[in-house]
Amino acid sequence: MATEVPRARVRAPWSSLAALLIAIFVLRSAGFVFGIVNIDEADAIVVAKRILQGAVPYAGIADIKPPLAYLPYVSGALFGHMSVTPVHLLGILWLAGTFLVLGRAARRFTGDDLAGACAPWIALLASQCELPTVSTELLMGLPLAAALLFYVRAETGGTVWDQLLAGLCIGCASLIRHQGGILLVAFGLPLCWNWIRQRTLGALLGPIALTVGFLLPWLAVIGTFAGLGALAEFRDWVFRRNLTYGGIPAPRETLLRAGQAILICVGSAIVPWILAVRETARPAVRGPARAGVALAVWLTWIAVSVGGRFYEHYFLQFVAPLAVLASPKAAELVRSWRGLSPRRRAMTALACAVPALCLLCYSFARGIAGKYPEQDPRARALAAWLTHNSRPDERLFIWGHYPPIYYLADRLPGTRYVTTSVHVGNFDPGHLPDGVDLSPFRSDRDVALTLHDLEANRVPIFVDTAPSGIHHWDRVPLSTVPALEGYLHEHYALVAQVDGSRIYRRIAPR
């Protein structure tokens, strides 16, 4: 591999690893103070708890995330009461592991120990686009980092087995979040182009091994669900529903949301992005691995844009490839540091430090202002009533989109649904305009399955959060689903109203 940057041997001392762990902990400390940072964390913990109790994913407890997404959240459901603290601790170790693997990938990519030492810090800077939540984007970062390492190793003197391992890691990443599969395209395109140019069996083995590696974990999972008799449900939730997962077509709102997210998320990681753009335009590293690493960054824009929702945590998908691509220019910057003007050094230092400081301050300011999911006074009041007026083994059905209610009350869903957005188009209620009519998007199949679960499980408590407006659910009144509303009035009686939410208890059969 030809390069233009002089290489040096730089050993990363234990103090560097300790500094990295401390930095990760400090930047993510708000989660230990305020608990649930994003409602998706509560959703995943509830699903993991039901899986631990024996519920088959997608048949007994349902969500659209791939099956490996829930495994890390099992740590939050192992010790009796549900708790997000073990998940947040795991998140720190997970990030540290991801960053260390990226350091090895960058070292192999560049042949430069300094670039390898820079990559974990570039990754940390690139992750400052989102609050300290443990998201699926964060979790898939570790297998993506491993995929980058194996791919670079395969292209810099490795073997076809490295391509197989790269594909295997991509497959595992896509079983946490579908968008992880974009690296199969990023790595596969250069490999296929190389085969087209060479027309040799050796060149063909690369893309074949990569593809086989990708398919192996998926085939294992498909076989597992076939054995459980839940293959149809797996196919429905993991494939069909994700193809239709998006928002109500509103180009202006989508563009505004995209513009805001890009401004915040790219701006907060401006140094990694500048370094990656410079490396793309004027490469310091040349060789067979370069095209795949560069494509891994730029094709990830497709993964981030799918669905048009542009949540900030989507931009965490850039962290792994961005760290490796930006590492050569980061090493150049460090080597030339003493020769830079004081003004340029100050600007670079501020561009690195200010986003991290702003994120840290914002994460605590948000908690002090009571804006995290566990702090919603309506949800807390409702959860407190449920805790004191129901048995721990009694299950709930909640008409709404707020899993922290289950988490705060330490109660579990009595149907396969943790939220009921899927009943009416699976839109984010926060993205819906006031007065929207979701009747045309009603899923009669999900309504029928809900009625089946309510009847089969004799779910004792039915909660309607629409009147309270928790998480904007006042935009989706129960009357949107007449069959469910009719079942409620036939089988349940109103027993309490808590901050607007209506609580019903099942009428004893006569």
Short mmCIF file of C-alpha atoms in Angstrom, two decimals:
data_model
loop_
_atom_site.label_atom_id
_atom_site.label_comp_id
_atom_site.label_asym_id
_atom_site.label_seq_id
_atom_site.Cartn_x
_atom_site.Cartn_y
_atom_site.Cartn_z
CA MET A 1 0.00 0.00 0.00
CA ALA A 2 1.49 3.30 -1.07
CA THR A 3 1.14 6.25 1.29
CA GLU A 4 2.22 9.85 1.35
CA VAL A 5 2.53 10.33 5.10
CA PRO A 6 5.67 9.31 7.02
CA ARG A 7 4.90 6.56 9.49
CA ALA A 8 5.97 6.27 13.08
CA ARG A 9 5.59 3.68 15.78
CA VAL A 10 3.40 5.02 18.58
CA ARG A 11 2.39 2.86 21.47
CA ALA A 12 -0.95 3.61 23.12
CA PRO A 13 -0.30 3.53 26.90
CA TRP A 14 -2.81 2.30 29.45
CA SER A 15 -3.25 5.93 30.46
CA SER A 16 -4.73 6.61 27.01
CA LEU A 17 -7.31 3.83 27.50
CA ALA A 18 -8.10 5.15 30.98
CA ALA A 19 -8.52 8.67 29.59
CA LEU A 20 -10.84 7.34 26.89
CA LEU A 21 -13.00 5.47 29.44
CA ILE A 22 -13.17 8.55 31.68
CA ALA A 23 -14.17 10.75 28.74
CA ILE A 24 -16.90 8.32 27.68
CA PHE A 25 -18.22 8.08 31.24
CA VAL A 26 -18.28 11.84 31.77
CA LEU A 27 -20.03 12.52 28.46
CA ARG A 28 -22.63 9.83 29.22
CA SER A 29 -23.04 10.59 32.93
CA ALA A 30 -26.46 12.22 32.54
CA GLY A 31 -27.97 8.79 31.93
CA PHE A 32 -26.89 7.64 35.39
CA VAL A 33 -28.46 10.71 36.97
CA PHE A 34 -31.74 10.94 35.05
CA GLY A 35 -32.39 7.33 33.97
CA ILE A 36 -34.14 6.65 30.67
CA VAL A 37 -32.76 9.08 28.07
CA ASN A 38 -34.87 7.96 25.11
CA ILE A 39 -38.21 6.09 25.15
CA ASP A 40 -36.66 3.46 22.87
CA GLU A 41 -34.55 2.32 25.83
CA ALA A 42 -37.69 1.57 27.85
CA ASP A 43 -39.24 -0.16 24.84
CA ALA A 44 -36.23 -2.47 24.41
CA ILE A 45 -36.01 -3.31 28.13
CA VAL A 46 -39.71 -4.25 28.23
CA VAL A 47 -39.26 -6.46 25.16
CA ALA A 48 -36.14 -8.06 26.68
CA LYS A 49 -38.01 -8.74 29.94
CA ARG A 50 -40.81 -10.53 28.10
CA ILE A 51 -38.28 -12.56 26.09
CA LEU A 52 -36.62 -13.62 29.35
CA GLN A 53 -40.04 -14.80 30.53
CA GLY A 54 -40.32 -17.01 27.47
CA ALA A 55 -42.21 -14.81 24.99
CA VAL A 56 -41.18 -15.57 21.42
CA PRO A 57 -40.04 -12.37 19.67
CA TYR A 58 -42.54 -11.03 17.12
CA ALA A 59 -45.16 -13.64 18.11
CA GLY A 60 -45.39 -13.13 21.88
CA ILE A 61 -43.86 -9.65 22.03
CA ALA A 62 -43.50 -7.54 18.90
CA ASP A 63 -41.38 -4.71 17.57
CA ILE A 64 -39.81 -3.89 14.21
CA LYS A 65 -36.18 -4.09 15.31
CA PRO A 66 -34.13 -7.14 14.25
CA PRO A 67 -33.68 -9.81 16.94
CA LEU A 68 -30.10 -9.10 18.06
CA ALA A 69 -31.12 -5.54 18.96
CA TYR A 70 -32.63 -6.75 22.24
CA LEU A 71 -29.80 -8.90 23.57
CA PRO A 72 -27.80 -6.05 25.20
CA TYR A 73 -30.96 -4.78 26.92
CA VAL A 74 -31.37 -8.11 28.73
CA SER A 75 -28.92 -6.65 31.27
CA GLY A 76 -31.64 -4.18 32.28
CA ALA A 77 -34.16 -6.94 32.96
CA LEU A 78 -32.08 -9.56 34.77
CA PHE A 79 -32.31 -8.35 38.35
CA GLY A 80 -35.99 -8.37 39.23
CA HIS A 81 -37.14 -4.80 38.65
CA MET A 82 -36.41 -3.28 35.27
CA SER A 83 -33.46 -0.89 35.40
CA VAL A 84 -31.65 1.07 32.71
CA THR A 85 -28.47 1.48 34.79
CA PRO A 86 -26.91 -1.86 33.73
CA VAL A 87 -27.68 -0.95 30.12
CA HIS A 88 -25.94 2.41 30.46
CA LEU A 89 -22.90 0.71 32.08
CA LEU A 90 -22.82 -1.78 29.24
CA GLY A 91 -23.05 1.15 26.81
CA ILE A 92 -19.80 2.61 28.15
CA LEU A 93 -17.94 -0.69 27.77
CA TRP A 94 -19.54 -1.24 24.36
CA LEU A 95 -18.38 2.16 23.13
CA ALA A 96 -14.89 1.65 24.53
CA GLY A 97 -14.65 -1.72 22.76
CA THR A 98 -15.92 -0.16 19.54
CA PHE A 99 -13.36 2.63 19.69
CA LEU A 100 -10.47 0.26 20.40
CA VAL A 101 -11.40 -1.96 17.45
CA LEU A 102 -11.59 1.15 15.26
CA GLY A 103 -8.09 2.04 16.42
CA ARG A 104 -6.82 -1.33 15.22
CA ALA A 105 -8.68 -0.93 11.93
CA ALA A 106 -7.17 2.52 11.38
CA ARG A 107 -3.70 1.26 12.22
CA ARG A 108 -4.04 -1.53 9.67
CA PHE A 109 -5.56 0.86 7.10
CA THR A 110 -2.74 3.38 7.35
CA GLY A 111 0.21 1.36 8.62
CA ASP A 112 0.59 4.17 11.15
CA ASP A 113 0.35 3.73 14.91
CA LEU A 114 -0.39 7.42 15.41
CA ALA A 115 -3.43 7.19 13.12
CA GLY A 116 -4.52 4.12 15.10
CA ALA A 117 -4.18 6.10 18.32
CA CYS A 118 -6.19 9.00 16.86
CA ALA A 119 -9.10 6.89 15.57
CA PRO A 120 -10.77 6.22 18.98
CA TRP A 121 -10.79 9.93 19.73
CA ILE A 122 -12.14 10.75 16.28
CA ALA A 123 -14.91 8.21 16.96
CA LEU A 124 -15.65 9.87 20.30
CA LEU A 125 -15.89 13.27 18.60
CA ALA A 126 -18.15 11.84 15.90
CA SER A 127 -20.53 10.42 18.52
CA GLN A 128 -21.34 13.83 20.02
CA CYS A 129 -24.41 14.19 17.80
CA GLU A 130 -26.78 12.47 20.21
CA LEU A 131 -27.73 12.38 23.88
CA PRO A 132 -26.15 9.57 25.94
CA THR A 133 -28.72 6.94 25.05
CA VAL A 134 -27.95 3.30 24.32
CA SER A 135 -29.44 3.06 20.85
CA THR A 136 -29.32 0.37 18.19
CA GLU A 137 -27.03 2.65 16.18
CA LEU A 138 -24.56 2.67 19.08
CA LEU A 139 -24.85 -1.10 19.53
CA MET A 140 -24.28 -1.96 15.87
CA GLY A 141 -21.12 0.17 15.94
CA LEU A 142 -19.08 -2.66 17.46
CA PRO A 143 -19.76 -5.27 14.74
CA LEU A 144 -19.35 -2.54 12.10
CA ALA A 145 -15.96 -1.65 13.57
CA ALA A 146 -14.99 -5.33 13.46
CA ALA A 147 -16.21 -5.53 9.84
CA LEU A 148 -13.97 -2.58 8.93
CA LEU A 149 -11.00 -4.24 10.63
CA PHE A 150 -11.46 -7.55 8.82
CA TYR A 151 -12.12 -5.87 5.47
CA VAL A 152 -9.01 -3.71 5.72
CA ARG A 153 -6.99 -6.72 6.85
CA ALA A 154 -8.24 -8.74 3.88
CA GLU A 155 -7.25 -5.96 1.48
CA THR A 156 -3.82 -5.38 3.02
CA GLY A 157 -2.26 -8.81 2.93
CA GLY A 158 -4.99 -10.87 4.56
CA THR A 159 -6.90 -13.85 3.23
CA VAL A 160 -10.35 -14.65 1.92
CA TRP A 161 -11.24 -15.74 5.46
CA ASP A 162 -10.97 -12.11 6.52
CA GLN A 163 -13.58 -11.22 3.90
CA LEU A 164 -15.80 -13.97 5.30
CA LEU A 165 -15.38 -12.56 8.81
CA ALA A 166 -16.11 -9.04 7.53
CA GLY A 167 -19.35 -10.27 5.98
CA LEU A 168 -20.21 -12.13 9.18
CA CYS A 169 -19.79 -8.94 11.21
CA ILE A 170 -21.91 -6.95 8.74
CA GLY A 171 -24.60 -9.61 9.03
CA CYS A 172 -24.54 -9.34 12.83
CA ALA A 173 -24.68 -5.53 12.62
CA SER A 174 -27.72 -5.71 10.32
CA LEU A 175 -29.37 -8.07 12.82
CA ILE A 176 -29.14 -5.20 15.30
CA ARG A 177 -30.20 -2.55 12.81
CA HIS A 178 -30.99 -3.18 9.15
CA GLN A 179 -29.01 -0.18 7.94
CA GLY A 180 -25.78 -1.88 8.99
CA GLY A 181 -26.08 -3.86 5.77
CA ILE A 182 -24.95 -0.79 3.80
CA LEU A 183 -21.35 -1.86 4.44
CA LEU A 184 -22.01 -4.98 2.37
CA VAL A 185 -22.58 -2.64 -0.58
CA ALA A 186 -19.64 -0.39 0.34
CA PHE A 187 -17.19 -3.29 0.51
CA GLY A 188 -18.81 -5.37 -2.22
CA LEU A 189 -18.65 -2.74 -4.96
CA PRO A 190 -14.83 -2.41 -5.01
CA LEU A 191 -14.46 -6.19 -4.74
CA CYS A 192 -16.79 -6.73 -7.70
CA TRP A 193 -15.00 -4.03 -9.71
CA ASN A 194 -11.70 -5.70 -8.96
CA TRP A 195 -13.08 -9.02 -10.24
CA ILE A 196 -14.44 -7.35 -13.41
CA ARG A 197 -10.97 -5.96 -14.11
CA GLN A 198 -9.02 -9.12 -13.31
CA ARG A 199 -11.48 -11.89 -14.25
CA THR A 200 -9.71 -14.38 -11.99
CA LEU A 201 -11.03 -16.92 -9.50
CA GLY A 202 -9.03 -15.33 -6.71
CA ALA A 203 -10.68 -11.96 -7.33
CA LEU A 204 -14.10 -13.62 -7.37
CA LEU A 205 -13.58 -15.31 -4.01
CA GLY A 206 -13.59 -11.96 -2.19
CA PRO A 207 -17.17 -10.85 -2.94
CA ILE A 208 -18.40 -14.45 -2.59
CA ALA A 209 -16.84 -14.80 0.87
CA LEU A 210 -18.17 -11.39 1.92
CA THR A 211 -21.70 -12.31 0.83
CA VAL A 212 -21.61 -15.78 2.39
CA GLY A 213 -20.39 -14.31 5.66
CA PHE A 214 -23.24 -11.79 5.61
CA LEU A 215 -25.84 -14.50 4.96
CA LEU A 216 -24.67 -16.96 7.62
CA PRO A 217 -26.07 -15.15 10.71
CA TRP A 218 -29.31 -14.35 8.89
CA LEU A 219 -29.76 -17.98 7.88
CA ALA A 220 -29.09 -19.06 11.47
CA VAL A 221 -31.71 -16.64 12.79
CA ILE A 222 -34.25 -17.61 10.12
CA GLY A 223 -33.71 -21.27 10.99
CA THR A 224 -34.21 -20.51 14.68
CA PHE A 225 -37.54 -18.77 14.10
CA ALA A 226 -38.65 -21.54 11.76
CA GLY A 227 -37.95 -24.00 14.57
CA LEU A 228 -39.97 -21.85 16.97
CA GLY A 229 -42.90 -21.77 14.54
CA ALA A 230 -42.70 -17.97 14.30
CA LEU A 231 -41.14 -17.54 10.87
CA ALA A 232 -44.22 -15.75 9.46
CA GLU A 233 -44.20 -13.25 12.33
CA PHE A 234 -40.43 -12.76 11.96
CA ARG A 235 -40.82 -12.07 8.24
CA ASP A 236 -43.72 -9.68 8.87
CA TRP A 237 -42.06 -7.56 11.56
CA VAL A 238 -38.43 -7.64 10.47
CA PHE A 239 -38.93 -7.28 6.71
CA ARG A 240 -42.40 -6.19 5.58
CA ARG A 241 -43.01 -3.57 8.24
CA ASN A 242 -39.57 -2.04 7.89
CA LEU A 243 -40.14 -1.53 4.17
CA THR A 244 -43.18 0.61 4.99
CA TYR A 245 -41.69 2.35 8.03
CA GLY A 246 -41.66 6.08 7.46
CA GLY A 247 -43.63 9.22 7.89
CA ILE A 248 -46.70 10.85 6.40
CA PRO A 249 -45.52 12.40 3.11
CA ALA A 250 -44.83 16.05 3.91
CA PRO A 251 -41.82 17.21 1.86
CA ARG A 252 -41.52 20.59 3.53
CA GLU A 253 -41.46 19.15 7.07
CA THR A 254 -39.11 16.38 6.03
CA LEU A 255 -36.67 18.84 4.47
CA LEU A 256 -36.81 21.07 7.54
CA ARG A 257 -36.21 18.10 9.82
CA ALA A 258 -33.33 16.92 7.61
CA GLY A 259 -31.76 20.37 7.49
CA GLN A 260 -31.96 20.78 11.25
CA ALA A 261 -30.57 17.31 11.94
CA ILE A 262 -27.70 17.70 9.48
CA LEU A 263 -26.80 21.12 10.85
CA ILE A 264 -26.70 19.80 14.41
CA CYS A 265 -25.19 16.36 13.80
CA VAL A 266 -22.58 17.26 11.21
CA GLY A 267 -21.79 20.50 13.03
CA SER A 268 -21.23 18.68 16.32
CA ALA A 269 -18.76 16.33 14.58
CA ILE A 270 -17.24 18.99 12.34
CA VAL A 271 -13.59 17.97 12.88
CA PRO A 272 -14.09 14.30 11.88
CA TRP A 273 -16.13 15.38 8.87
CA ILE A 274 -13.54 17.92 7.69
CA LEU A 275 -10.79 15.31 8.04
CA ALA A 276 -12.86 12.69 6.19
CA VAL A 277 -13.66 15.08 3.34
CA ARG A 278 -10.00 16.02 3.03
CA GLU A 279 -8.97 12.34 2.99
CA THR A 280 -11.57 11.62 0.33
CA ALA A 281 -10.43 14.51 -1.89
CA ARG A 282 -6.68 14.32 -1.25
CA PRO A 283 -5.91 10.84 0.08
CA ALA A 284 -2.93 10.23 2.32
CA VAL A 285 -3.62 6.50 2.10
CA ARG A 286 -3.84 4.67 -1.20
CA GLY A 287 -4.45 1.02 -1.79
CA PRO A 288 -7.18 -1.58 -2.33
CA ALA A 289 -8.87 -0.90 1.02
CA ARG A 290 -9.35 2.82 0.44
CA ALA A 291 -12.38 2.61 -1.87
CA GLY A 292 -14.35 0.41 0.53
CA VAL A 293 -13.62 2.60 3.55
CA ALA A 294 -14.54 5.79 1.68
CA LEU A 295 -17.74 4.25 0.32
CA ALA A 296 -18.62 3.09 3.85
CA VAL A 297 -18.81 6.75 4.88
CA TRP A 298 -20.58 8.23 1.89
CA LEU A 299 -23.09 5.42 1.30
CA THR A 300 -24.14 5.65 4.94
CA TRP A 301 -26.04 8.80 3.95
CA ILE A 302 -28.50 6.44 2.26
CA ALA A 303 -28.97 4.49 5.49
CA VAL A 304 -29.47 7.68 7.51
CA SER A 305 -32.01 9.13 5.06
CA VAL A 306 -34.22 6.04 4.68
CA GLY A 307 -37.69 6.76 6.07
CA GLY A 308 -37.22 10.52 6.17
CA ARG A 309 -37.23 10.79 9.97
CA PHE A 310 -33.67 12.08 10.48
CA TYR A 311 -33.43 11.45 14.21
CA GLU A 312 -30.13 12.55 15.70
CA HIS A 313 -29.23 9.03 16.79
CA TYR A 314 -29.36 7.93 13.13
CA PHE A 315 -26.12 9.87 12.60
CA LEU A 316 -24.29 7.53 14.97
CA GLN A 317 -24.16 5.18 11.98
CA PHE A 318 -21.34 7.34 10.63
CA VAL A 319 -19.08 6.88 13.67
CA ALA A 320 -17.27 3.68 12.69
CA PRO A 321 -16.42 4.41 9.03
CA LEU A 322 -15.81 8.10 9.73
CA ALA A 323 -13.18 7.29 12.39
CA VAL A 324 -11.19 5.05 10.04
CA LEU A 325 -11.40 7.34 7.00
CA ALA A 326 -10.47 10.44 9.00
CA SER A 327 -7.58 8.82 10.88
CA PRO A 328 -4.78 9.55 8.33
CA LYS A 329 -5.55 13.26 8.28
CA ALA A 330 -5.89 13.24 12.07
CA ALA A 331 -2.36 11.85 12.31
CA GLU A 332 -1.15 14.53 9.88
CA LEU A 333 -2.79 17.18 12.04
CA VAL A 334 -1.10 15.89 15.20
CA ARG A 335 2.32 15.76 13.52
CA SER A 336 1.99 19.29 12.18
CA TRP A 337 0.50 20.71 15.41
CA ARG A 338 3.57 22.63 16.53
CA GLY A 339 3.88 24.23 13.13
CA LEU A 340 0.32 25.54 13.06
CA SER A 341 -0.45 29.15 13.82
CA PRO A 342 -1.85 29.87 17.31
CA ARG A 343 -5.13 30.95 15.72
CA ARG A 344 -5.54 27.67 13.82
CA ARG A 345 -4.62 25.60 16.87
CA ALA A 346 -7.16 27.47 18.95
CA MET A 347 -9.88 27.01 16.35
CA THR A 348 -9.15 23.29 16.06
CA ALA A 349 -9.14 22.82 19.83
CA LEU A 350 -12.44 24.69 20.14
CA ALA A 351 -14.00 22.67 17.30
CA CYS A 352 -13.13 19.50 19.23
CA ALA A 353 -14.02 20.66 22.73
CA VAL A 354 -17.10 22.86 22.24
CA PRO A 355 -19.45 20.19 20.84
CA ALA A 356 -18.57 17.80 23.67
CA LEU A 357 -18.99 20.53 26.27
CA CYS A 358 -22.29 21.66 24.73
CA LEU A 359 -23.61 18.10 24.67
CA LEU A 360 -22.62 17.54 28.29
CA CYS A 361 -24.25 20.79 29.42
CA TYR A 362 -27.36 20.17 27.30
CA SER A 363 -27.77 16.61 28.58
CA PHE A 364 -27.78 17.86 32.18
CA ALA A 365 -29.83 20.99 31.43
CA ARG A 366 -32.48 18.80 29.82
CA GLY A 367 -32.64 16.68 32.95
CA ILE A 368 -32.76 19.69 35.26
CA ALA A 369 -35.66 20.99 33.16
CA GLY A 370 -37.46 17.64 33.57
CA LYS A 371 -37.51 16.75 29.88
CA TYR A 372 -36.40 13.12 30.03
CA PRO A 373 -38.95 10.29 29.67
CA GLU A 374 -38.92 9.22 33.32
CA GLN A 375 -39.62 12.81 34.36
CA ASP A 376 -42.93 13.32 32.54
CA PRO A 377 -45.30 14.19 35.43
CA ARG A 378 -48.31 12.64 33.69
CA ALA A 379 -46.48 9.38 33.07
CA ARG A 380 -45.11 9.32 36.62
CA ALA A 381 -48.52 9.91 38.15
CA LEU A 382 -50.06 7.19 36.00
CA ALA A 383 -47.26 4.74 36.78
CA ALA A 384 -47.56 5.47 40.52
CA TRP A 385 -51.31 4.73 40.42
CA LEU A 386 -50.70 1.47 38.57
CA THR A 387 -47.97 0.45 41.01
CA HIS A 388 -50.23 0.97 44.03
CA ASN A 389 -53.47 -0.32 42.54
CA SER A 390 -52.42 -3.43 40.66
CA ARG A 391 -50.52 -6.60 41.46
CA PRO A 392 -47.00 -7.08 40.02
CA ASP A 393 -48.24 -10.02 37.96
CA GLU A 394 -51.13 -8.10 36.41
CA ARG A 395 -50.57 -7.12 32.79
CA LEU A 396 -51.59 -3.90 31.05
CA PHE A 397 -52.76 -2.78 27.67
CA ILE A 398 -51.82 0.85 27.03
CA TRP A 399 -53.35 2.79 24.15
CA GLY A 400 -50.46 5.12 23.46
CA HIS A 401 -46.81 5.41 22.55
CA TYR A 402 -44.90 5.66 25.82
CA PRO A 403 -43.08 2.50 27.04
CA PRO A 404 -41.65 4.36 30.10
CA ILE A 405 -45.09 3.85 31.70
CA TYR A 406 -44.45 0.10 31.80
CA TYR A 407 -40.91 0.76 33.03
CA LEU A 408 -41.92 3.19 35.80
CA ALA A 409 -44.81 1.03 36.98
CA ASP A 410 -42.70 -2.15 36.67
CA ARG A 411 -45.56 -3.81 34.84
CA LEU A 412 -45.55 -5.67 31.54
CA PRO A 413 -47.80 -5.57 28.48
CA GLY A 414 -50.67 -8.06 28.29
CA THR A 415 -50.61 -8.18 24.49
CA ARG A 416 -47.78 -8.51 22.02
CA TYR A 417 -47.72 -4.72 21.55
CA VAL A 418 -45.56 -2.40 23.66
CA THR A 419 -46.88 0.64 21.80
CA THR A 420 -49.94 1.06 19.61
CA SER A 421 -48.50 3.25 16.87
CA VAL A 422 -48.44 0.22 14.60
CA HIS A 423 -52.25 0.12 14.79
CA VAL A 424 -52.46 3.47 12.99
CA GLY A 425 -49.60 3.60 10.50
CA ASN A 426 -46.64 3.41 12.90
CA PHE A 427 -45.95 7.13 12.73
CA ASP A 428 -44.04 9.07 15.35
CA PRO A 429 -46.84 11.00 17.08
CA GLY A 430 -44.48 13.93 17.54
CA HIS A 431 -44.26 14.28 13.75
CA LEU A 432 -48.02 14.31 13.22
CA PRO A 433 -49.84 17.56 12.52
CA ASP A 434 -52.69 18.59 14.82
CA GLY A 435 -56.08 17.36 13.65
CA VAL A 436 -54.68 14.56 11.49
CA ASP A 437 -57.04 11.67 10.78
CA LEU A 438 -55.20 8.36 10.93
CA SER A 439 -58.23 6.23 10.12
CA PRO A 440 -57.00 5.56 6.55
CA PHE A 441 -53.79 4.14 8.01
CA ARG A 442 -55.51 1.80 10.46
CA SER A 443 -54.07 -1.72 10.49
CA ASP A 444 -57.04 -4.06 10.82
CA ARG A 445 -54.69 -7.01 11.18
CA ASP A 446 -52.99 -5.50 14.24
CA VAL A 447 -56.35 -4.55 15.70
CA ALA A 448 -57.56 -8.13 15.28
CA LEU A 449 -54.40 -9.50 16.91
CA THR A 450 -54.83 -7.07 19.79
CA LEU A 451 -58.42 -8.16 20.36
CA HIS A 452 -57.26 -11.78 20.26
CA ASP A 453 -54.55 -11.12 22.87
CA LEU A 454 -56.88 -9.13 25.12
CA GLU A 455 -59.38 -11.97 25.11
CA ALA A 456 -56.91 -14.85 25.32
CA ASN A 457 -54.87 -13.28 28.13
CA ARG A 458 -57.86 -11.72 29.92
CA VAL A 459 -55.78 -8.58 30.32
CA PRO A 460 -57.01 -7.01 33.57
CA ILE A 461 -56.12 -3.34 32.99
CA PHE A 462 -56.68 -1.13 29.96
CA VAL A 463 -55.15 2.38 29.92
CA ASP A 464 -56.09 5.10 27.46
CA THR A 465 -53.41 7.81 27.43
CA ALA A 466 -54.92 9.83 24.56
CA PRO A 467 -56.89 12.25 26.81
CA SER A 468 -53.70 13.09 28.74
CA GLY A 469 -51.66 13.92 25.64
CA ILE A 470 -48.63 11.94 26.81
CA HIS A 471 -46.12 11.99 23.93
CA HIS A 472 -48.67 13.78 21.71
CA TRP A 473 -51.06 10.82 21.80
CA ASP A 474 -54.00 13.22 22.02
CA ARG A 475 -53.67 13.31 18.22
CA VAL A 476 -54.71 9.63 18.11
CA PRO A 477 -57.95 9.16 20.09
CA LEU A 478 -59.21 5.64 20.69
CA SER A 479 -62.16 6.40 18.43
CA THR A 480 -59.69 6.04 15.54
CA VAL A 481 -60.07 2.29 16.09
CA PRO A 482 -63.80 1.65 16.65
CA ALA A 483 -63.38 -2.11 17.12
CA LEU A 484 -60.96 -1.59 20.00
CA GLU A 485 -63.10 1.16 21.51
CA GLY A 486 -66.15 -1.12 21.34
CA TYR A 487 -64.27 -3.98 23.02
CA LEU A 488 -63.16 -1.63 25.80
CA HIS A 489 -66.72 -0.48 26.61
CA GLU A 490 -68.02 -4.04 26.49
CA HIS A 491 -65.43 -5.68 28.73
CA TYR A 492 -63.98 -2.95 30.95
CA ALA A 493 -65.21 -0.38 33.46
CA LEU A 494 -63.61 2.99 34.20
CA VAL A 495 -61.98 2.94 37.64
CA ALA A 496 -59.77 6.06 37.67
CA GLN A 497 -58.59 9.12 35.79
CA VAL A 498 -55.02 10.18 36.47
CA ASP A 499 -53.81 13.44 34.93
CA GLY A 500 -56.09 12.84 31.98
CA SER A 501 -55.29 9.17 31.39
CA ARG A 502 -58.27 6.87 31.79
CA ILE A 503 -57.76 3.56 33.57
CA TYR A 504 -60.18 0.69 33.08
CA ARG A 505 -60.39 -2.66 34.85
CA ARG A 506 -61.79 -5.78 33.25
CA ILE A 507 -65.34 -6.62 34.30
CA ALA A 508 -65.57 -9.98 36.03
CA PRO A 509 -67.57 -12.51 33.97
CA ARG A 510 -71.04 -13.15 35.27
#
